[in-house]
Every structure is written in structure tokens, then in C-alpha cells.
XYZ file of C-alpha atoms in Angstrom:
657
model
C 0.000 0.000 0.000
C 2.699 2.421 -1.041
C 0.028 4.867 -2.232
C -1.044 5.374 1.417
C 2.449 5.819 2.851
C 2.862 9.132 1.027
C -0.190 10.618 2.777
C -0.305 12.617 5.985
C -2.581 11.555 8.835
C -5.712 13.381 7.675
C -5.178 12.472 4.019
C -4.832 8.822 5.102
C -8.066 9.066 7.100
C -9.917 10.432 4.060
C -8.480 7.846 1.667
C -9.360 4.893 3.908
C -12.820 6.069 4.979
C -15.361 3.255 4.771
C -18.994 3.722 3.764
C -21.390 6.621 4.129
C -21.150 10.297 3.144
C -17.742 11.967 3.367
C -16.943 15.683 3.087
C -13.279 16.485 2.456
C -12.610 20.189 2.937
C -9.409 20.492 0.933
C -7.577 23.802 1.166
C -5.546 25.145 -1.735
C -2.500 22.995 -2.494
C -3.441 20.393 0.124
C -3.062 17.387 -2.183
C -6.730 16.674 -2.892
C -5.992 14.864 -6.160
C -3.607 12.551 -4.311
C -6.329 11.826 -1.769
C -8.973 11.203 -4.440
C -6.788 8.779 -6.363
C -5.605 7.060 -3.172
C -9.212 6.618 -2.045
C -10.240 5.071 -5.368
C -7.185 2.799 -5.350
C -7.955 1.748 -1.769
C -11.576 0.919 -2.647
C -10.457 -1.262 -5.544
C -7.296 -2.879 -4.155
C -8.071 -3.189 -0.437
C -11.849 -3.234 -0.105
C -12.495 -5.319 -3.204
C -14.854 -2.843 -4.843
C -15.406 -3.526 -8.539
C -13.834 -0.669 -10.565
C -17.037 -0.432 -12.626
C -18.872 0.484 -9.403
C -16.786 3.638 -8.950
C -17.813 6.985 -10.447
C -15.482 9.981 -10.158
C -16.781 13.342 -11.368
C -14.519 16.318 -12.071
C -15.073 19.771 -13.548
C -12.545 19.683 -16.383
C -11.350 17.073 -18.857
C -7.808 17.931 -17.784
C -8.534 17.016 -14.157
C -10.231 13.780 -15.259
C -7.187 12.922 -17.380
C -4.819 13.558 -14.495
C -6.838 11.288 -12.179
C -6.838 8.534 -14.803
C -3.073 8.805 -15.320
C -2.357 8.560 -11.591
C -4.757 5.656 -11.140
C -3.189 3.768 -14.021
C 0.048 3.742 -12.022
C -1.822 2.524 -8.941
C -4.331 -0.043 -10.240
C -3.074 -0.771 -13.761
C -5.506 -2.042 -16.400
C -8.432 -1.858 -13.970
C -8.503 1.891 -14.578
C -10.329 1.194 -17.863
C -13.347 -0.078 -15.935
C -13.713 3.124 -13.910
C -16.042 5.937 -14.924
C -14.069 9.174 -14.631
C -15.142 12.408 -16.294
C -16.912 15.728 -16.053
C -20.595 16.164 -15.241
C -21.233 16.782 -18.923
C -19.398 13.655 -20.068
C -21.315 11.677 -17.438
C -24.596 13.049 -18.781
C -23.553 12.205 -22.328
C -22.542 8.695 -21.264
C -25.981 8.104 -19.763
C -27.751 9.464 -22.847
C -25.614 7.364 -25.198
C -26.220 4.186 -23.221
C -29.957 4.775 -23.219
C -29.833 5.542 -26.950
C -28.159 2.187 -27.579
C -30.931 0.583 -25.540
C -33.408 2.086 -27.993
C -34.862 4.732 -25.686
C -34.119 7.567 -28.145
C -31.498 8.520 -30.770
C -28.167 10.075 -29.777
C -28.709 13.853 -29.985
C -26.329 16.426 -31.437
C -24.714 18.686 -28.837
C -25.065 22.369 -29.689
C -22.192 24.577 -28.610
C -22.528 28.164 -27.429
C -22.561 29.603 -30.955
C -25.242 27.193 -32.180
C -27.321 27.803 -29.062
C -27.132 31.560 -29.671
C -28.130 31.174 -33.323
C -31.141 29.092 -32.345
C -32.235 31.628 -29.729
C -31.972 34.420 -32.314
C -34.045 32.350 -34.754
C -36.714 31.789 -32.105
C -36.803 35.484 -31.209
C -37.166 36.342 -34.891
C -40.094 33.931 -35.231
C -41.718 35.507 -32.177
C -41.066 39.017 -33.595
C -39.024 39.995 -30.530
C -36.572 42.822 -31.213
C -33.019 42.148 -30.051
C -32.684 45.859 -29.172
C -35.492 45.549 -26.647
C -34.398 42.156 -25.319
C -30.703 41.361 -26.058
C -30.308 37.768 -27.232
C -27.198 37.334 -25.061
C -29.313 38.046 -21.988
C -31.857 35.475 -23.160
C -29.184 32.808 -23.645
C -27.749 33.602 -20.206
C -31.150 33.291 -18.497
C -31.963 30.013 -20.270
C -28.621 28.586 -19.159
C -29.228 29.728 -15.578
C -32.666 28.099 -15.676
C -31.125 24.791 -16.752
C -28.415 25.127 -14.101
C -31.294 25.322 -11.612
C -32.946 22.304 -13.288
C -35.975 24.348 -14.347
C -38.007 23.200 -17.358
C -39.684 25.891 -19.508
C -42.951 25.218 -17.671
C -41.322 25.529 -14.235
C -39.502 28.664 -15.322
C -42.761 30.233 -16.526
C -44.510 29.428 -13.233
C -41.723 31.080 -11.257
C -41.450 34.155 -13.487
C -42.228 36.975 -11.058
C -41.169 40.043 -13.017
C -41.556 41.465 -16.534
C -38.074 40.399 -17.613
C -38.553 36.751 -16.611
C -42.027 36.706 -18.183
C -40.537 37.954 -21.468
C -37.968 35.109 -21.405
C -40.515 32.327 -20.717
C -42.087 32.000 -24.222
C -38.651 32.137 -25.830
C -37.365 29.365 -23.563
C -40.434 27.224 -24.297
C -40.135 27.597 -28.076
C -36.337 27.190 -27.937
C -36.672 23.871 -26.136
C -39.228 22.611 -28.644
C -36.884 23.609 -31.468
C -34.066 21.630 -29.883
C -36.280 18.553 -29.709
C -37.339 18.873 -33.344
C -33.666 19.156 -34.369
C -32.695 16.149 -32.212
C -30.234 18.436 -30.464
C -29.360 19.368 -26.887
C -27.346 22.145 -25.287
C -24.878 21.776 -22.406
C -27.592 22.283 -19.791
C -29.614 19.390 -21.219
C -26.654 17.050 -20.689
C -27.484 17.279 -16.980
C -31.207 18.067 -17.020
C -32.276 15.307 -19.413
C -30.799 12.430 -17.333
C -32.466 13.926 -14.231
C -35.830 13.974 -15.990
C -35.300 10.442 -17.266
C -34.450 9.167 -13.783
C -37.477 10.948 -12.311
C -39.826 9.580 -14.964
C -38.387 6.040 -14.975
C -37.428 4.908 -11.431
C -36.329 1.521 -12.770
C -33.756 3.283 -14.950
C -32.431 5.218 -11.946
C -32.260 1.987 -9.944
C -29.971 0.465 -12.601
C -27.489 3.313 -12.324
C -27.697 3.357 -8.518
C -26.887 -0.357 -8.487
C -24.025 0.242 -10.878
C -22.384 3.277 -9.203
C -22.035 2.272 -5.551
C -19.198 4.676 -4.757
C -19.442 8.237 -6.071
C -16.709 10.855 -5.699
C -17.184 14.492 -6.752
C -14.289 16.932 -7.046
C -14.647 20.741 -6.711
C -18.033 20.290 -5.061
C -18.179 23.982 -4.133
C -18.712 24.755 -7.827
C -21.755 22.527 -8.371
C -25.077 24.028 -9.447
C -28.557 22.778 -8.563
C -28.774 20.447 -11.577
C -25.445 18.825 -10.742
C -26.484 18.610 -7.095
C -29.741 16.893 -8.102
C -27.999 14.389 -10.393
C -25.409 13.545 -7.738
C -28.085 13.145 -5.056
C -30.188 10.856 -7.244
C -27.291 8.580 -8.142
C -25.923 8.346 -4.598
C -29.265 7.921 -2.821
C -29.119 4.171 -3.364
C -25.827 3.367 -1.616
C -25.282 6.575 0.377
C -21.586 6.372 -0.477
C -21.008 9.932 -1.627
C -17.582 11.492 -1.165
C -17.253 15.166 -2.098
C -14.069 17.201 -2.142
C -14.038 20.965 -2.173
C -13.240 24.286 -0.583
C -15.808 27.062 -0.069
C -12.928 29.553 -0.255
C -12.428 28.567 -3.892
C -16.054 28.843 -5.054
C -15.720 31.124 -8.094
C -18.580 30.240 -10.454
C -21.643 31.806 -8.848
C -22.070 33.975 -11.955
C -22.870 30.876 -14.000
C -25.183 29.226 -11.513
C -22.878 27.446 -9.050
C -24.321 27.421 -5.536
C -21.810 27.604 -2.671
C -24.579 26.458 -0.314
C -24.289 22.944 -1.764
C -21.042 22.450 0.140
C -21.886 24.672 3.119
C -25.038 22.662 3.898
C -23.673 19.234 2.899
C -23.848 17.936 6.485
C -27.511 18.962 6.722
C -28.419 17.311 3.420
C -26.469 14.122 4.154
C -26.730 13.177 7.847
C -23.952 11.106 9.429
C -21.419 12.870 7.204
C -17.787 12.408 8.169
C -15.931 15.736 7.805
C -12.162 15.848 7.249
C -10.241 19.100 6.812
C -7.044 19.045 4.787
C -5.196 22.141 5.977
C -1.554 21.443 5.172
C -0.470 23.235 2.001
C 2.261 21.584 -0.097
C 2.446 24.197 -2.851
C 3.198 27.723 -1.709
C 5.798 29.401 0.494
C 4.764 30.640 3.940
C 4.660 34.260 2.809
C 2.391 33.503 -0.166
C 0.090 31.345 1.930
C -0.089 33.864 4.793
C -0.825 36.724 2.384
C -3.584 34.658 0.742
C -5.106 33.734 4.102
C -5.156 37.387 5.188
C -7.311 38.211 2.170
C -9.814 35.348 2.320
C -10.466 35.743 6.055
C -12.451 38.892 5.192
C -15.232 36.708 3.723
C -18.167 35.769 5.945
C -19.636 32.912 3.845
C -17.021 30.244 4.488
C -15.960 27.354 6.706
C -13.012 28.323 8.880
C -9.746 26.588 8.054
C -6.205 27.167 9.283
C -3.994 26.484 6.280
C -0.349 25.988 7.120
C 2.823 24.821 5.416
C 6.226 23.415 6.283
C 7.869 25.019 3.260
C 10.293 27.957 3.446
C 9.344 31.536 4.277
C 10.158 32.568 0.710
C 10.099 36.052 -0.737
C 7.391 38.494 0.359
C 4.531 39.037 -2.069
C 5.404 42.017 -4.288
C 2.894 44.726 -5.126
C 3.862 47.091 -7.942
C 1.808 50.088 -8.983
C 2.639 50.875 -12.607
C 1.970 53.977 -14.665
C -0.215 52.137 -17.213
C -0.899 48.708 -18.758
C 2.218 48.895 -20.952
C 4.479 49.478 -17.945
C 2.623 46.601 -16.293
C 3.657 44.354 -19.193
C 7.196 45.779 -19.124
C 7.460 44.929 -15.420
C 6.599 41.299 -16.189
C 9.123 41.086 -19.034
C 11.880 42.572 -16.861
C 11.143 40.206 -13.970
C 11.044 37.155 -16.231
C 14.361 38.139 -17.819
C 15.950 38.858 -14.444
C 14.799 35.579 -12.874
C 15.997 33.500 -15.835
C 19.328 35.335 -15.851
C 19.781 34.639 -12.145
C 18.676 30.999 -12.440
C 19.556 29.547 -15.869
C 17.615 26.367 -15.049
C 14.318 28.291 -15.099
C 12.141 27.973 -18.190
C 9.482 30.225 -19.678
C 6.802 27.704 -18.657
C 7.605 28.495 -15.004
C 5.879 31.880 -15.383
C 2.237 32.828 -15.822
C 0.306 36.074 -16.117
C -3.225 35.953 -14.713
C -5.950 38.532 -15.264
C -9.615 39.051 -14.469
C -10.754 39.533 -18.090
C -9.317 38.187 -21.344
C -9.115 41.676 -22.872
C -6.202 42.432 -20.521
C -3.889 40.121 -22.476
C -3.247 42.548 -25.365
C -0.326 44.625 -23.903
C 1.402 41.424 -22.779
C 0.985 39.844 -26.205
C 2.400 42.926 -27.918
C 5.441 43.205 -25.683
C 6.145 39.466 -25.534
C 6.096 39.419 -29.336
C 8.468 42.380 -29.528
C 10.800 40.856 -26.928
C 10.666 37.409 -28.583
C 9.349 35.782 -25.430
C 7.318 32.669 -26.337
C 3.840 32.695 -24.862
C 0.608 30.770 -24.964
C -2.883 32.183 -24.439
C -5.502 30.045 -22.732
C -9.115 31.049 -23.143
C -8.585 33.127 -26.259
C -9.680 32.196 -29.774
C -9.645 28.387 -29.880
C -8.703 26.278 -32.893
C -12.205 24.773 -32.955
C -13.777 28.249 -32.949
C -12.179 29.248 -36.261
C -14.537 29.787 -39.182
C -13.111 27.076 -41.431
C -13.135 24.501 -38.621
C -16.705 25.385 -37.612
C -17.798 25.081 -41.262
C -16.270 21.614 -41.553
C -17.764 20.451 -38.260
C -21.161 21.757 -39.443
C -20.878 19.509 -42.503
C -20.182 16.543 -40.241
C -23.038 17.447 -37.871
C -25.547 17.897 -40.697
C -24.535 14.604 -42.309
C -24.609 12.703 -39.012
C -27.987 14.170 -38.016
C -30.271 14.982 -40.996
C -32.736 16.589 -38.562
C -30.149 19.253 -37.684
C -31.551 22.079 -39.805
C -29.408 24.687 -38.056
C -26.104 23.220 -39.245
C -27.583 22.319 -42.625
C -28.501 25.982 -43.059
C -24.906 26.969 -42.256
C -23.394 24.763 -44.958
C -25.977 25.050 -47.741
C -24.199 28.131 -49.105
C -20.639 27.318 -47.958
C -18.769 27.693 -50.199
C -21.078 30.152 -52.049
C -23.533 28.325 -54.328
C -25.658 31.246 -55.432
C -28.574 30.310 -53.209
C -30.219 33.648 -52.563
C -32.596 34.955 -49.928
C -35.727 34.340 -52.043
C -34.732 30.697 -52.646
C -34.187 30.138 -48.932
C -37.547 31.727 -48.137
C -39.260 29.274 -50.532
C -37.579 26.332 -48.835
C -38.392 27.615 -45.331
C -42.002 28.066 -46.381
C -42.109 24.466 -47.662
C -40.536 23.216 -44.423
C -43.115 24.984 -42.241
C -46.074 24.073 -44.456
C -45.257 20.362 -44.542
C -43.506 20.080 -41.149
C -40.206 19.050 -42.743
C -36.582 19.453 -41.806
C -34.637 21.922 -43.929
C -32.911 19.067 -45.775
C -36.244 17.376 -46.484
C -37.670 20.700 -47.668
C -34.777 21.194 -50.102
C -35.319 17.664 -51.439
C -39.029 18.342 -51.906
C -38.478 21.651 -53.705
C -35.998 19.946 -56.037
C -38.434 17.072 -56.642
C -41.260 19.570 -57.271
C -39.154 21.290 -59.922
C -38.627 24.564 -58.026
C -34.891 24.078 -58.531
C -34.593 22.126 -61.794
C -30.891 22.480 -62.353
C -27.867 24.265 -60.970
C -26.162 24.341 -57.614
C -29.130 23.374 -55.415
C -29.981 20.006 -57.081
C -26.256 19.276 -57.419
C -25.656 19.919 -53.733
C -28.643 17.844 -52.600
C -27.425 14.905 -54.714
C -23.916 15.296 -53.258
C -25.273 15.510 -49.722
C -27.345 12.336 -50.153
C -24.348 10.557 -51.651
C -22.167 11.548 -48.693
C -24.843 10.407 -46.249
C -24.830 6.919 -47.795
C -21.049 6.708 -47.465
C -20.616 7.866 -43.856
C -19.579 4.486 -42.497
C -17.739 3.187 -45.587
C -14.341 4.734 -44.831
C -12.385 6.168 -41.933
C -13.631 9.421 -40.447
C -10.517 11.414 -41.418
C -10.713 10.159 -45.014
C -14.416 10.963 -45.105
C -13.731 14.473 -43.765
C -11.041 15.022 -46.386
C -13.432 13.896 -49.118
C -16.122 16.310 -47.876
C -13.654 19.203 -48.082
C -12.747 18.373 -51.677
C -16.108 17.248 -53.104
C -17.966 20.272 -51.723
C -15.363 22.610 -53.209
C -14.470 24.004 -49.780
C -10.719 23.426 -50.143
C -10.791 24.849 -53.659
C -12.657 27.907 -52.360
C -9.714 28.815 -50.079
C -7.031 27.723 -52.557
C -8.319 30.213 -55.157
C -7.962 33.162 -52.776
C -4.140 32.907 -52.666
C -3.798 35.108 -49.579
C -1.855 34.566 -46.352
C -5.137 34.261 -44.488
C -6.371 31.606 -46.934
C -3.098 29.682 -46.629
C -3.473 29.703 -42.856
C -7.031 28.383 -43.146
C -5.901 25.602 -45.489
C -3.242 24.583 -42.958
C -5.902 24.557 -40.236
C -8.126 22.294 -42.338
C -5.223 19.922 -42.899
C -4.583 20.080 -39.156
C -8.203 19.129 -38.462
C -7.963 16.058 -40.706
C -4.715 15.083 -38.942
C -6.351 15.576 -35.525
C -9.262 13.333 -36.537
C -6.822 10.686 -37.779
C -5.024 10.802 -34.425
C -8.360 10.526 -32.596
C -9.286 7.439 -34.617
C -5.972 5.780 -33.830
C -6.589 6.289 -30.092
C -10.292 5.395 -30.245
C -10.859 2.449 -32.609
C -14.452 2.150 -33.744
C -15.334 5.749 -32.863
C -18.129 7.354 -34.873
C -18.635 10.861 -36.244
C -20.879 11.693 -33.296
C -18.258 10.438 -30.842
C -15.745 12.886 -32.264
C -18.210 15.768 -32.499
C -19.262 15.251 -28.880
C -15.619 15.244 -27.789
C -15.035 18.601 -29.494
C -18.241 20.068 -28.061
C -17.206 19.193 -24.501
C -13.722 20.708 -24.692
C -13.113 23.589 -22.286
C -10.613 26.456 -22.224
C -8.402 24.799 -19.633
C -8.056 21.737 -21.886
C -5.844 23.892 -24.091
C -3.188 24.227 -21.388
C -0.028 22.265 -22.166
C 2.276 22.177 -19.165
C 5.106 20.761 -21.283
C 5.249 23.657 -23.759
C 8.084 26.023 -22.835
C 6.094 29.245 -23.010
C 4.870 31.909 -20.611
C 1.174 31.269 -20.041
C -1.377 34.088 -20.323
C -4.766 33.174 -18.948
C -7.799 34.345 -17.006
C -7.905 33.494 -13.316
C -10.949 31.291 -13.871
C -9.004 29.231 -16.428
C -6.096 28.872 -13.973
C -8.177 26.951 -11.438
C -6.363 23.719 -10.582
C -2.998 24.832 -12.003
C 0.180 25.988 -10.290
C 3.317 27.853 -11.346
C 6.597 28.820 -9.639
C 6.139 32.488 -10.593
C 2.717 34.157 -10.833
C 1.885 37.714 -11.933
C -1.674 38.939 -11.275
C -2.385 41.949 -13.483
C -5.066 44.611 -13.112
C -5.397 44.700 -9.328
C -7.697 47.718 -9.554
C -11.166 48.641 -8.360
C -13.620 48.016 -11.187
C -11.372 45.379 -12.735
C -10.632 43.193 -9.731
C -13.064 43.250 -7.997
C -15.008 43.635 -11.209
C -17.389 46.580 -11.543
C -20.312 44.176 -12.092
C -19.650 42.484 -8.739
C -19.884 45.322 -6.260
C -22.701 43.971 -4.095
C -21.797 42.001 -0.958
C -22.134 38.518 -2.487
C -20.314 39.624 -5.634
C -17.334 41.039 -3.747
C -17.100 37.854 -1.665
C -16.871 35.784 -4.852
C -14.289 38.188 -6.297
C -12.289 37.803 -3.088
C -12.439 34.026 -3.463
C -11.220 34.485 -7.023
C -8.317 36.577 -5.716
C -7.519 33.826 -3.222
C -7.520 31.239 -6.022
C -5.186 33.417 -8.087
C -2.756 34.024 -5.243
C -2.577 30.360 -4.282
C -1.503 29.342 -7.817
C 1.986 30.645 -6.927
C 4.606 28.278 -5.579
C 7.732 30.449 -5.206
C 6.950 34.084 -5.903
C 3.829 36.170 -6.358
C 3.572 39.605 -7.972
C 0.473 41.800 -7.788
C 0.254 44.559 -10.386
C -1.973 47.569 -10.916
C -1.940 50.602 -13.198
C -2.566 54.256 -12.327
C -3.973 54.814 -15.812
C -5.603 52.293 -18.126
C -6.742 52.653 -21.721
C -9.951 51.285 -23.207
C -10.082 52.189 -26.883
C -9.415 55.914 -27.145
C -10.391 56.545 -23.530
C -7.844 56.572 -20.700
C -9.121 56.396 -17.126
C -7.509 56.994 -13.748
C -7.461 53.780 -11.720
C -7.357 53.022 -8.013
C -5.703 49.974 -6.521
C -7.865 47.025 -5.521
C -9.186 46.786 -1.987
C -7.629 43.327 -1.884
C -4.148 44.882 -1.763
C -4.948 46.666 1.492
C -6.395 43.462 2.964
C -3.000 41.734 2.776
C -1.129 41.740 6.075
C 1.828 44.166 5.591
C 4.110 41.592 7.216
C 3.909 39.471 4.053
C 3.853 42.228 1.434
C 6.524 44.353 -0.185
C 4.737 47.234 -1.851
C 5.843 49.857 -4.320
C 3.058 52.340 -4.968
C 5.078 54.392 -7.451
C 5.830 53.758 -11.128
C 8.748 51.366 -11.640
C 12.034 52.785 -12.838
C 12.688 52.581 -16.560
C 14.781 54.024 -19.314
C 13.964 57.362 -20.886
C 12.898 55.512 -24.012
C 10.457 53.449 -21.936
C 8.759 56.616 -20.701
C 8.688 58.168 -24.180
C 7.016 55.033 -25.571
C 4.550 55.065 -22.677
C 3.555 58.681 -23.320
C 3.167 57.987 -27.044
C 0.835 55.079 -26.351
C -1.207 57.128 -23.894
C -1.606 59.835 -26.528
C -2.469 57.252 -29.181
C 0.491 58.174 -31.392
């Protein structure tokens, strides 16, 4: 049992806990992943629990992958029998298994862009002006409703103001549209299994019998839908182990409910509570500074985090003249540290910020200084136009009912199908209750389109549909790109942008080939679902030797020797939209998360002046700076020294010259 010998007393107690509910309050850097994996290994190796009876739920694919890798070292091939994944992959797994059983077909997962397009379509059909009711607000409210496990009918019943009542008919029609398209959004990945389990108790009983030991990571970030799904699955055995830290609850803005962890003992009587308070990550100064900030929150469970590591350097606070000097400070510190310690690498440094728009000055200066960097949470590969177009082809071919994606590709590349032609087809679809593809087929058969691009495309589309399973997915994708003329469309442009898009398309085919090699027998829908469930943090590659630029939310679960937190200013951090009491408490938790990413040295940066477009505003340092105990902070509230040229360049940028 070597996996237990590496644990401290409280970690050991958590890993070897028997049956019944268990709450592990794991402070930042307290080794929670080690405890989770040790507990699973102990259940399988010592207690004789079948690996297939264990369900471990995480919040990111990266965390799930890390747990699998560690468990492979501990339990070997048995790891393949475990169910380890995010809430969304768990929901998809349940839906796929029930689809195979003939309950219903596997739906297409709509990403954020597709969800937004569908909402806009619904609002257009209901003659609701986007200027009066912004579609982004509608999407946000629908997502919050699903996070709270509210159906359209339940949402309508609870609507107690004009705004909510205006959302209700849109939500109802949107949900019906999804069903007609055989599609689901991310919220449905959780809500649909809950509704299935509620409607079919015998189905729930099967999963309860199967998953006898359930472990949930980052429990403080669960919403009401995730809480309901977890409660349903664990109510059979009662063996629910949750790991979390109320001080790191940072997703209230998207529906997470911190009360799920705060009231866990009330909801699950006879809960065993174990606090993991020893930090193995940060120096004493970093940890003490972080603790002095988070203690100002009232909605928390008291912990006394401590560490046996060195005192380390004090946390450094630097007030810069503007965002460009802020970036210059980072460059200078990175250069100085690497000069002093040649063994350091660029990947040892990260810049964290509250909003993604803050990355621009760092990108500019890193490029000028030839410092390699990687942005997490920016424009993803799978969000690029040419990749989205190709995936829409695959989605439309895999699900003929998916009129939304069929509409996207009908004129891509341009086929001369004008607005009047589309209106005729839409009219046919509504009149005869047909999908868009069926409506196009009917109009062609009726002689509306006798020759030209429309009949040609419909024939090609039907031909491709018949050949979906006749060759490998990457070969099929390549054939789509050539037969539809999409590759030729970009080749004819002969621009740098077009060349880049062609390389991206080749990269997509290569990525699909690699996926097939690692997942024999995988289908188009398997691959499309994988892409749909990717998150920003999945783009982080800890092996790449680059400085990482990322939002604080994306940094959750990561750690770096050197951390720079930029934009420590009122209105930025805490954010101007979070100035009520609950909002500031969550922002403070976010600050605590950011600070505790640092292992060796932590730098907090603010700017006296900050530009937004042509406007430059005077800034004031964040309240969180003053909450840090001065004993652990070295502060410099004046602009950093620089060369004359630095100041000239700064003034030029401020003046927009």
C-alpha cells in the first residue's frame, strides 16, 4: 500500500474512509488529487470494490485525465473499468447508453454559438426585437434556468417580473426547437438524465446499483442540476464522497451554488468531515498573504492552512503607470529571474488577469521581446470559421434533422442560393412540417430548382450520407472538403489568411486521424461530442516552454513557480459588475484562487492609468491589496524605474500616437 504511505494523517483518514457520506474540505494545495486517487485505489485494491462500481466526477477534462493517469500507475488495467469524467461527459454517457438501448437517438450537442443562433431564430419567429431584449441576456437566463434544473414550464410558473415573463415564451419555443432538431445544449446534458431518472425509477435503480461509490471533485462549484444528479445517483448506496473548498467557489455567476457544500452535512446526515489544511504548494509568505485576504469573507468554513515550506520572498505589489508598464514589469522580472537561475524555463511563469481583454499589452510586448507565450481562453482552434464550417458539414450529415447546421453549410462555399430561394424552402418546411434538408429535397423534386447548384448539392449531400460508415472518419472528412469545393474555395484566394485556413483544415484532418488511432471504432458523433465538450483549460499544455497568459478562472487547478496577477484595480478586480456584498465575496475568493496558484513568488500589479479604446481612465488599486497583512507584502506604490525611451514610448501610447 505504497500509495497510502505518502499521505499525511488526515489524508490517510480520508483515503481509507469506509462507507457513508464523506466531506473532504481540501484547502488550496493540500493534495486533494492525491487523496482522491488514493481513495479510489484503496476501494479497488483493499476493499475489493469492482472498478465499474466507482464513479469519479470532475469539472474539467484535464482534471479527469490527471486522475486517470495517476490511477493507471496505482491499479493498472483496472482503470479502464472506472467511470471518470466531467458532469457533462457523465450526462452524455448516460444518454448514449440509453440511446443504444433504444430509448431515443443520440442527440447532437449544440455549442454556445449554435445555441445563440437558435435563440436568435426563435426570437425572430416571435417578432421579438433584439434591441429591446438582447439575445445574449436570453441565452444567459436560459442557461441559468437549466443550471437550476428548471423546465420551460417551471420557469414560466416562477417568473415573477416582466423580464422573466418575457424570457418564458422564448425558452419554451427554444426547447421545442431543440427537440425537433434532435439536439441538446450543455444544460440538457445534466437536465435530461435527471428527468429520465425521475420519470423512470427503474432506470435510476440500474445506475444506482451500478455506481455504488461516487466521488465528486470541486463540489463547491456545483449548481442545482449537478447537485440533483449527484443526489439521485448516490441515494441508493449513500456512499457519496465530495471534495471541495468554499474559499475557492468562483462560479456563482454561471449558476454554481456555494450552499451545496456549506449545507452538505444537513443534506447528508452522518457525514464524516475531514479538513485538509496542510499546504504543499506555496511558500509561507504567499500562503499567509492569501489567508489574510480570504479571512475577510463571511460565507465560508473556517480553516487554518499551514505549510512546512520555506518563508520565501514576500509578495510584491507594484503600482505601474499604465498597462504597458505593467507588461514591461513582467518582461523585466522574467528576464531577471531567468538570468539569475539559468535552469528556469518560460513555462515556469504565468500572467493571470480578471478579463481576457487584458492580455493585449502582454501579447504585444512578448512578441516584440521574442518571449514565447501561450494564451488560454482566447480564440480556440475549434472556434475558427473554417473549422466550424467543416464540423457543421459533419453534424448535418450525421444528423439529418439538424436544420441549423444544414442551413450553415448550404451556401458554404457560395452556391448562389439567394434569400428568395431560402424563403421558398423555409415556407415548404413549415407548411409540410419538414426538416430543412427534407424541404430542399421536396423543392428539387417539385421542380422549383430544376438544375444548378441546389440540385447538385442535394445529390452530393445524399451521396455523402450513404457513405458515412464506408471509410475512416478522417478520409471521409477530407473527401467532404474536396467534393464540396471548400478546399478549392480557399485555394483560389491565394492570400496569407487563406493559406493559414488551409493549414488549419489539414490540421483538423490530422487531428481526426489521431483521434481514430486512439479510439478504434469511434463514430462521427463520438468525435463531435468530444469537441463540443472541450473547455478552455483543456488547451493548457504544461510541457510547452512558453509563458502562459490566462484568465484566473481558467487557472483553477494549475500551479506555477512564478505568478503575476495583473489589473489589481477597483472596477477590474473586484469587477465593476460584482460590487454587491455577495459579488465582492466571490471576487475575493477568485483573488484567493489566483494568489494560491503561486509556488515560489507572487507579484500583484496595478496601473494608475488604463486605456480602453481611445479613452484613458484613472485607476485606483484594488481593496484586496490593502487586505493583505503588511508583514507578508513588499509594496511599491510608485511607477517602476525605466529608461527614458520606456517613458517616451509610454507617453506615445497614452496619446495614441
